[in-house]
Coordinates of C-alpha atoms and ligand atoms in Angstrom, one line a residue:
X18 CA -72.1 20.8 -18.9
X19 CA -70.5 24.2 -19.1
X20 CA -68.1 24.6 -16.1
X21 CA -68.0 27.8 -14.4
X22 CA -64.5 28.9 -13.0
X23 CA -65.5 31.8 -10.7
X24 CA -61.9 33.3 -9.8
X25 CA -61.0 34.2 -5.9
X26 CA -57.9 35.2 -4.4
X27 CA -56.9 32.3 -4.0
X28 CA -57.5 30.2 -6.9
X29 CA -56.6 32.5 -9.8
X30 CA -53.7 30.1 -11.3
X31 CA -55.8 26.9 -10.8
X32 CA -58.9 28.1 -12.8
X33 CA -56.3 29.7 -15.6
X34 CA -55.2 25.9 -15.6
X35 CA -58.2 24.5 -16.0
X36 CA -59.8 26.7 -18.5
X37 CA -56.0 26.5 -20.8
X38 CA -56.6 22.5 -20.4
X39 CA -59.7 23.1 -21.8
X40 CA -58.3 25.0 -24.8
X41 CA -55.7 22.7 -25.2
X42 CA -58.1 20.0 -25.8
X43 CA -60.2 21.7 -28.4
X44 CA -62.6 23.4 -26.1
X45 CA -64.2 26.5 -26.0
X46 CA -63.7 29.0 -22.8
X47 CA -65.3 32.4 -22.5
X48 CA -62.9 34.5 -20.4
X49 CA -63.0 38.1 -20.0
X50 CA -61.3 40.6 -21.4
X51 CA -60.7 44.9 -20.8
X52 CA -63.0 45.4 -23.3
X53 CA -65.8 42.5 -23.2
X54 CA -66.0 38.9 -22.6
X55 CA -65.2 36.9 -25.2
X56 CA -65.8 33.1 -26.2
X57 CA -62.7 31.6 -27.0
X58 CA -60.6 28.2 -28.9
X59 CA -57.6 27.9 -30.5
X60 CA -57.1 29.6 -33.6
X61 CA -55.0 27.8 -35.5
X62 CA -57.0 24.7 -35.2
X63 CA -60.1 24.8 -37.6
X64 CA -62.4 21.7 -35.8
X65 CA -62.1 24.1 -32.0
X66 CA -62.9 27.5 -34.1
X67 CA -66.1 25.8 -35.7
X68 CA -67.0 25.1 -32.4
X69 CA -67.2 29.1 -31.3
X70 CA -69.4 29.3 -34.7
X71 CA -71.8 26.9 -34.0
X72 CA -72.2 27.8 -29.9
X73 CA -73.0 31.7 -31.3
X74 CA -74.5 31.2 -34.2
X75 CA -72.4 33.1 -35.8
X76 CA -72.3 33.1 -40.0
X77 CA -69.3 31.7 -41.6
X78 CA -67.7 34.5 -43.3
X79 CA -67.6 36.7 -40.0
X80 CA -64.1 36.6 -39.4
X81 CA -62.8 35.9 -35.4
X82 CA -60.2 38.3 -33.8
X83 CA -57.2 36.2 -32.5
X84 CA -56.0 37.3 -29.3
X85 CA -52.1 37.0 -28.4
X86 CA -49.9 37.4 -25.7
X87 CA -47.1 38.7 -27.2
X88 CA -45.8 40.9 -30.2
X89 CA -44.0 37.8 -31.4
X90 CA -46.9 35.8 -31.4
X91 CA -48.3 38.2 -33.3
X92 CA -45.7 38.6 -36.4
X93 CA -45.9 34.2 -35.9
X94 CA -49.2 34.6 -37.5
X95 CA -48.8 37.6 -40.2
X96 CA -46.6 38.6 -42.7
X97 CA -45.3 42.4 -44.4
X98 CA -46.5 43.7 -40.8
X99 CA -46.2 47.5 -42.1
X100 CA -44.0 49.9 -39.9
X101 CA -47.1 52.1 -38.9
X102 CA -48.5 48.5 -37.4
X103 CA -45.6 48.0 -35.3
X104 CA -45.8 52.2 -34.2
X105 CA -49.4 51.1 -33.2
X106 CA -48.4 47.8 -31.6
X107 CA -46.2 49.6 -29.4
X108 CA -48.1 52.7 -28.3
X109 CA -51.5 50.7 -27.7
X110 CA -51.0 47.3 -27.2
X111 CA -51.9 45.6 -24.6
X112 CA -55.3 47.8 -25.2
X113 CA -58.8 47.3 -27.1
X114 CA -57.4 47.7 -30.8
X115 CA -57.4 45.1 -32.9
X116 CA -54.9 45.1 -36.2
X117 CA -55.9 43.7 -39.4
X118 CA -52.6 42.1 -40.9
X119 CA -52.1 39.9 -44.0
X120 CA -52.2 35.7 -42.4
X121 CA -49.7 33.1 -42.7
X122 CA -51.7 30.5 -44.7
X123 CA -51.9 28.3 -41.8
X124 CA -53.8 30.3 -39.8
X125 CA -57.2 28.3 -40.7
X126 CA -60.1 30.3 -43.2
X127 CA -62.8 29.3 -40.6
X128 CA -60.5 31.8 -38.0
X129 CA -60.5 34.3 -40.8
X130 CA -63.6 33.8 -42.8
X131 CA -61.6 32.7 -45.9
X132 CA -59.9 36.2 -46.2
X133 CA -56.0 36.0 -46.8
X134 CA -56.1 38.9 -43.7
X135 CA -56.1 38.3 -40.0
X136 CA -57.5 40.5 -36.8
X137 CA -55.2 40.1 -34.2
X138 CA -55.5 42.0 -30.7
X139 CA -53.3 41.6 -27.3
X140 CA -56.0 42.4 -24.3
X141 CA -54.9 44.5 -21.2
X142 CA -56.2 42.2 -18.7
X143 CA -54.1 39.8 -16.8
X144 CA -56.9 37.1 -16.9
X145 CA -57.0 36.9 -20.8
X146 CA -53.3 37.3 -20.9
X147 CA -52.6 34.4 -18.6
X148 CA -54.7 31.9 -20.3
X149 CA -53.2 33.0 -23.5
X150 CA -49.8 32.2 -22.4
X151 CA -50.8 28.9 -20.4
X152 CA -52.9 27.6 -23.7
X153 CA -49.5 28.3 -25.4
X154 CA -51.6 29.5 -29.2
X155 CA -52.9 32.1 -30.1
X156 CA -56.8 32.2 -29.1
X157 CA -59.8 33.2 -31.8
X158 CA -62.2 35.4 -29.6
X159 CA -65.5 36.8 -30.9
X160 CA -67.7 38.7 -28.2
X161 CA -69.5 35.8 -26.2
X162 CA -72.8 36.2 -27.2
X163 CA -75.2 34.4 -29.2
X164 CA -74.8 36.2 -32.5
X165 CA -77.3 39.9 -32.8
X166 CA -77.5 39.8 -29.2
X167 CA -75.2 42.9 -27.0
X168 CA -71.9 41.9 -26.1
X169 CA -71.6 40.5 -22.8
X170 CA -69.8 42.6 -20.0
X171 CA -70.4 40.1 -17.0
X172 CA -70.4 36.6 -16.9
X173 CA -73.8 36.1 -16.2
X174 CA -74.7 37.9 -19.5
X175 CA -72.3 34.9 -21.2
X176 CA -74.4 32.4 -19.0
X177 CA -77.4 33.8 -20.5
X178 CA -76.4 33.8 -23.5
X179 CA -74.2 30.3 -23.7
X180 CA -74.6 28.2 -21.1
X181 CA -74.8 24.5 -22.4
X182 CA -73.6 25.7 -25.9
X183 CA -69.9 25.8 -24.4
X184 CA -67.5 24.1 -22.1
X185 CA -66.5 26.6 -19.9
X186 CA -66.7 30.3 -18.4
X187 CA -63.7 31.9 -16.8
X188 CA -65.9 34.2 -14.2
X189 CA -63.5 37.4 -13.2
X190 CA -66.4 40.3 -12.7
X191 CA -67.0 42.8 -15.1
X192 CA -65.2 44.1 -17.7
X193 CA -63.6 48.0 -17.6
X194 CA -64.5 49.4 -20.7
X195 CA -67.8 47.7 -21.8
X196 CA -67.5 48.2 -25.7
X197 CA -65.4 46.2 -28.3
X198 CA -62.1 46.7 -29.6
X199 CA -61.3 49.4 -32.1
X200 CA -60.8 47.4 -35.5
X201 CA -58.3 49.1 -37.9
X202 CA -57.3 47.8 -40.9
X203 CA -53.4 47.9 -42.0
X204 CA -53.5 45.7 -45.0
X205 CA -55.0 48.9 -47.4
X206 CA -53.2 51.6 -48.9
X207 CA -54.2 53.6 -46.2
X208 CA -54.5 52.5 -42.9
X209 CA -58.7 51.8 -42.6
X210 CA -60.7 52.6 -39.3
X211 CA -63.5 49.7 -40.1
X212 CA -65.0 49.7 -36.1
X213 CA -64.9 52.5 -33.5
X214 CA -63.9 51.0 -30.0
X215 CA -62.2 51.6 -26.6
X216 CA -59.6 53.9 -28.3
X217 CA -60.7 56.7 -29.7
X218 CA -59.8 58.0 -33.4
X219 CA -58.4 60.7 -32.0
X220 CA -55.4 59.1 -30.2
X221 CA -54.7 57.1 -33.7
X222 CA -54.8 60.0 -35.6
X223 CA -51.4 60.9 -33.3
X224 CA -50.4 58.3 -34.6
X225 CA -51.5 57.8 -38.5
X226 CA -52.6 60.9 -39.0
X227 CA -54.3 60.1 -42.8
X228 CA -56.4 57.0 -41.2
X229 CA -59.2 57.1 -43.3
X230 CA -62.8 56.4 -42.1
X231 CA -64.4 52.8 -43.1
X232 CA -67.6 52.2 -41.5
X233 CA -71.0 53.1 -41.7
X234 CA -72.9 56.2 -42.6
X235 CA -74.8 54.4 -46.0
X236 CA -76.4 51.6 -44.2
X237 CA -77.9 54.1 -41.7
X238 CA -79.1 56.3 -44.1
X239 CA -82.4 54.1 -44.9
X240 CA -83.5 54.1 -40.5
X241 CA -82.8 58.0 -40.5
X242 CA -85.8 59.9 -40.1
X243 CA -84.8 63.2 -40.5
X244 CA -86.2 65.2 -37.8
X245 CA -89.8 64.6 -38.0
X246 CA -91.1 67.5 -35.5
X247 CA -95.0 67.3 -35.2
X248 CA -95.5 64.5 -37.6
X249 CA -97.0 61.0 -36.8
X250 CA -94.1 58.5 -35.5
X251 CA -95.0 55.0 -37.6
X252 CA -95.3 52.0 -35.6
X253 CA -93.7 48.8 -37.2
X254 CA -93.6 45.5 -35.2
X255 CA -89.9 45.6 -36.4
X256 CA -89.1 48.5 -35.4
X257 CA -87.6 48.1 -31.4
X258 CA -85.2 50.2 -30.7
X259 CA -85.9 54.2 -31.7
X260 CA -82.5 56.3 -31.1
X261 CA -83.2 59.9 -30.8
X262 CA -79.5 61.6 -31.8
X263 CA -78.9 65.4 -31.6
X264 CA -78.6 67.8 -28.5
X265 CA -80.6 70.3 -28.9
X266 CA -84.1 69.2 -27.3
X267 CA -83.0 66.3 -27.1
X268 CA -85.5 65.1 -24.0
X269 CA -88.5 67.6 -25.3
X270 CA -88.5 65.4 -28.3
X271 CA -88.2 62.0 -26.1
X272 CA -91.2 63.0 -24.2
X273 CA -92.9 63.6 -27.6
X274 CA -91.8 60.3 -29.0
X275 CA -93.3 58.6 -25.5
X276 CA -96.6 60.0 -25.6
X277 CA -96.9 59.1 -29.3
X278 CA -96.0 55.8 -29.0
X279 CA -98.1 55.7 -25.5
X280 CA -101.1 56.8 -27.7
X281 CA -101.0 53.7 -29.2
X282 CA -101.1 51.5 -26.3
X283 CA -97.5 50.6 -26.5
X284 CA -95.0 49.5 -23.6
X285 CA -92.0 52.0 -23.9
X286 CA -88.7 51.7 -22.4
X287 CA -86.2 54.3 -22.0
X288 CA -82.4 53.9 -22.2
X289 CA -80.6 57.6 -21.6
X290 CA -78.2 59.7 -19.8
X291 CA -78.8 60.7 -16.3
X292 CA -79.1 64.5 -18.0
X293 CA -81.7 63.5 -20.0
X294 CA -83.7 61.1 -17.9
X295 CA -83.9 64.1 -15.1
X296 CA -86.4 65.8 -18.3
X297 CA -88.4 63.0 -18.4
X298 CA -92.1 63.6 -17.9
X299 CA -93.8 60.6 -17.8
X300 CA -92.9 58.6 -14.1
X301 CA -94.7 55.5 -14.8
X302 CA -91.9 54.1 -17.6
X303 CA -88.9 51.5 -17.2
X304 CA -85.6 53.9 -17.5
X305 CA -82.2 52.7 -17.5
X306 CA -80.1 55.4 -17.0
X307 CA -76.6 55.5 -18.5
X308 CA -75.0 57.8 -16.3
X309 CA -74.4 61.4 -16.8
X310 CA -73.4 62.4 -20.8
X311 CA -69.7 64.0 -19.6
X312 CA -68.9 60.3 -18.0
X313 CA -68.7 59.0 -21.2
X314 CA -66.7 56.1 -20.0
X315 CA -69.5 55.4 -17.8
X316 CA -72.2 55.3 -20.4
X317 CA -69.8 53.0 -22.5
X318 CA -70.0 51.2 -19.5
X319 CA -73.6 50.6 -19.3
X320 CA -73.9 50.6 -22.8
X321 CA -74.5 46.7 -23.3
X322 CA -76.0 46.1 -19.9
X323 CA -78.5 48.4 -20.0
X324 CA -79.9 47.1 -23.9
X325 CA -79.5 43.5 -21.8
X326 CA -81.9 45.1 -19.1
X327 CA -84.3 46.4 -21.1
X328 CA -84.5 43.7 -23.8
X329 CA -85.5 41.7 -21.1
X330 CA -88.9 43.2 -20.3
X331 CA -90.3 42.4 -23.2
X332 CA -91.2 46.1 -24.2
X333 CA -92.3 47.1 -28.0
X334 CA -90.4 50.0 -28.1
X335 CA -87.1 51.2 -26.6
X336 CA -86.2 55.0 -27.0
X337 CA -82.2 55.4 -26.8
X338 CA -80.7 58.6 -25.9
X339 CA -78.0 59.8 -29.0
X340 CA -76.8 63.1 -26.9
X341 CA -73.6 61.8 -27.2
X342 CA -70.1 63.4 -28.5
X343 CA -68.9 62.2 -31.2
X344 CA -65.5 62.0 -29.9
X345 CA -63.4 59.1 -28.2
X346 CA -64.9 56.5 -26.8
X347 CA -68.4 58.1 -27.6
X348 CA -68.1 57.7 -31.2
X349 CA -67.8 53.5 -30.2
X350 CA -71.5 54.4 -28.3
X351 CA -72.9 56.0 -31.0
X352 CA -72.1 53.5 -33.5
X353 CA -73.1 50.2 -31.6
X354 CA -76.9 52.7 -30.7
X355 CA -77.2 53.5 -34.5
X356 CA -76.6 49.4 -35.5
X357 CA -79.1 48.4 -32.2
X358 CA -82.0 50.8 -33.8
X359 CA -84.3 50.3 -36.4
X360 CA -85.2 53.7 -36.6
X361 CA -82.9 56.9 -36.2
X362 CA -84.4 60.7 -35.5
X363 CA -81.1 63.2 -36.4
X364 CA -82.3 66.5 -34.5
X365 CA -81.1 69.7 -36.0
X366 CA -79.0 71.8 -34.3
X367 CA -81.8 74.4 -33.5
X368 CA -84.8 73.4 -35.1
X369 CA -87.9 74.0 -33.4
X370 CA -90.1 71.7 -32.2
X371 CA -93.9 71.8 -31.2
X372 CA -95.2 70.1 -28.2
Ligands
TXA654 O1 -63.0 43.9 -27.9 C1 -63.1 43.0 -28.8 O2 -62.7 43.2 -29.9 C2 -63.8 41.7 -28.4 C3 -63.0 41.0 -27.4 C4 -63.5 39.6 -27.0 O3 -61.6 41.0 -27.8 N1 -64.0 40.9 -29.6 C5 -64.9 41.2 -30.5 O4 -65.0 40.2 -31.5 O5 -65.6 42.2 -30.5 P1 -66.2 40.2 -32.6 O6 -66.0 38.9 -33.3 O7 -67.4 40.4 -31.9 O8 -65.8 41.3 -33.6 C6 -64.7 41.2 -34.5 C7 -64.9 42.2 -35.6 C8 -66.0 41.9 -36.5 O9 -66.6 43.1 -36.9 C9 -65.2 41.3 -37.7 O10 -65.9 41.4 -38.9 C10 -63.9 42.0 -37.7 O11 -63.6 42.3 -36.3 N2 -62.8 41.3 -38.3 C11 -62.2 40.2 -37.9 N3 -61.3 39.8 -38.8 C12 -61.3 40.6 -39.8 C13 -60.6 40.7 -41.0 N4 -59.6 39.8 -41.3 N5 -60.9 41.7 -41.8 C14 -61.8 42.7 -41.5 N6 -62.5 42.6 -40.4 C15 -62.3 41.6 -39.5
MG655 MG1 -69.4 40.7 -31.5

């Protein structure tokens, strides 16, 4: 009962039609966007946004991002839009950052969780943009996945994920970027970087130059094991995914982590750059490589698919590769590794390991 518009050359403005009929009659359409796909309704109607809540599973008070086509659609929706918003607007938009602005009280609390703030975001991709426009409101798009699971960067991974849970799936390939939207928040006294995404901090700070830093660091602090060198790695059945971070030995100390874990009868799968998974000594193990470390759009590329991959061999363990730059688009890698592990091993810049 989910339909599946798989766009050709031929019938791009038909399926657009469709899928916007859909909308318009309170459905729920995943359609992709630059970033990822996402799983929309329209947001200003609260019965077709429960609907993307209940398909994902998705808690209540996780507000949606509502996408729009336009700058005026956007100021519709919010109010006191601050100037620095509007210099933002203008030099990113369309583009994978997502504004949070103060609502109009009719945008509906399920949209926004029951926060008086709304996420709003105008995606550079003509398929998203022209369904927008056609459904003629402003569409409330989480990821399309079923809530904890990656986000999906083809439309098979929303078929996986979805299928029968919603009514349709606008199928256009795969996505460009492969990680979420930057999230920044304009409603605090200083503008608030609460997710890292397709733009990098570094190209806001042209921008806002005092952006201040709002996510992470304290939640991670509990998985970090600092640099553990010789001693014993601690098997929990919770504990999945192990990110190794650091670059300086990096792939001795993978190798180490693999034979540990292979000492105790475990299936071990590998997720890491090309650079890395060249130093791997052990053949007989499921890699997924990334791509090579300096490709960093690449490896944000591969990011989702490759947990996707992995996660579906049923392995106890998966060892993640953290030799990644903090910088640009890698600081959005880094962050969506450290929330996928359960356990984090910080390598120090020159510490000495024995093998
Ligand atoms: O690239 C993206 O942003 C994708 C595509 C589909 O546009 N969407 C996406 O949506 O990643 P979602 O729901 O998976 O992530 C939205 C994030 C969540 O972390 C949510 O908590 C935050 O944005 N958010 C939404 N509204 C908010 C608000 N009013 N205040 C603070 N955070 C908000
Ligand atoms: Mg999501």
């Amino acid at each position: 009962k989910t339909e599946i518009l798989r766009i050709n050359s031929s019938n791009f403005s038909e399926s657009i039609s469709k899928a916007a009929e859909i909308l318009k009659n309170r459905g729920t359409v995943a359609f992709p966007t630059e970033t990822v796909y996402g799983l929309g309704a329209n947001a200003l109607d609260s019965v077709s946004v429960r609907k993307i809540f209940s398909a994902k599973g998705r808690p209540p008070d996780n507000p949606l991002i509502v996408h729009i086509a336009s700058k005026e659609q956007a100021i519709d929706i919010s109010e006191d839009i601050p100037d620095n918003a509007f210099l933002l607007m203008d030099a990113f938009w369309p583009g994978p950052l997502t504004l949070i602005l103060k609502r109009k009280n009719f945008v509906p609390d399920v949209t926004t969780g029951g926060l008086n703030t709304v996420a709003i975001r105008m995606p550079d991709n003509e398929t998203a943009i022209e369904l927008i426009k056609k459904a003629g409101v402003p569409i409330a798009a989480p990821s399309a996945n079923i809530s904890g699971k990656p986000s999906p960067t083809t439309a098979e991974h929303v078929i996986s994920d979805l299928y029968g849970k919603i009514d349709a799936i606008v199928d256009n390939g795969a996505v460009d970027i492969g990680v979420e939207s930057t999230v920044v928040d304009m409603t605090s006294d200083k503008p608030l970087l609460l997710r890292p995404g397709g733009i990098g901090i570094e190209d806001l700070k042209e921008y806002i130059p005092d952006i201040e830093i709002g996510y992470n660091s304290e939640n991670l602090i509990d998985k970090k094991v600092k640099s553990p060198g010789m001693k014993y790695i601690h098997y929990s059945p919770s504990s999945k995914v192990v990110l190794v971070e650091g670059f300086y030995r990096v792939s001795e100390k993978i190798n180490q982590v693999i034979s540990d874990y292979h000492k105790n009868d475990l299936n071990v799968g590998l997720l890491v750059t090309n650079e890395t998974g060249n130093q791997i000594t052990d053949k007989n193990i499921n890699i997924f490589l990334l791509g090579n470390r300096d490709n960093i759009k690449k490896v944000a590329n591969n990011l989702f698919k490759g947990l996707r991959t992995l996660d579906d061999m049923n392995l106890d363990v998966i060892i993640v590769d953290g030799s990644i730059k903090h910088e640009g688009i890698g600081s959005a890698v880094i962050n969506r590794l450290q929330k996928a592990a359960n356990e984090i091993i910080v390598l120090e810049e020159g510490e000495y390991i024995e093998t």
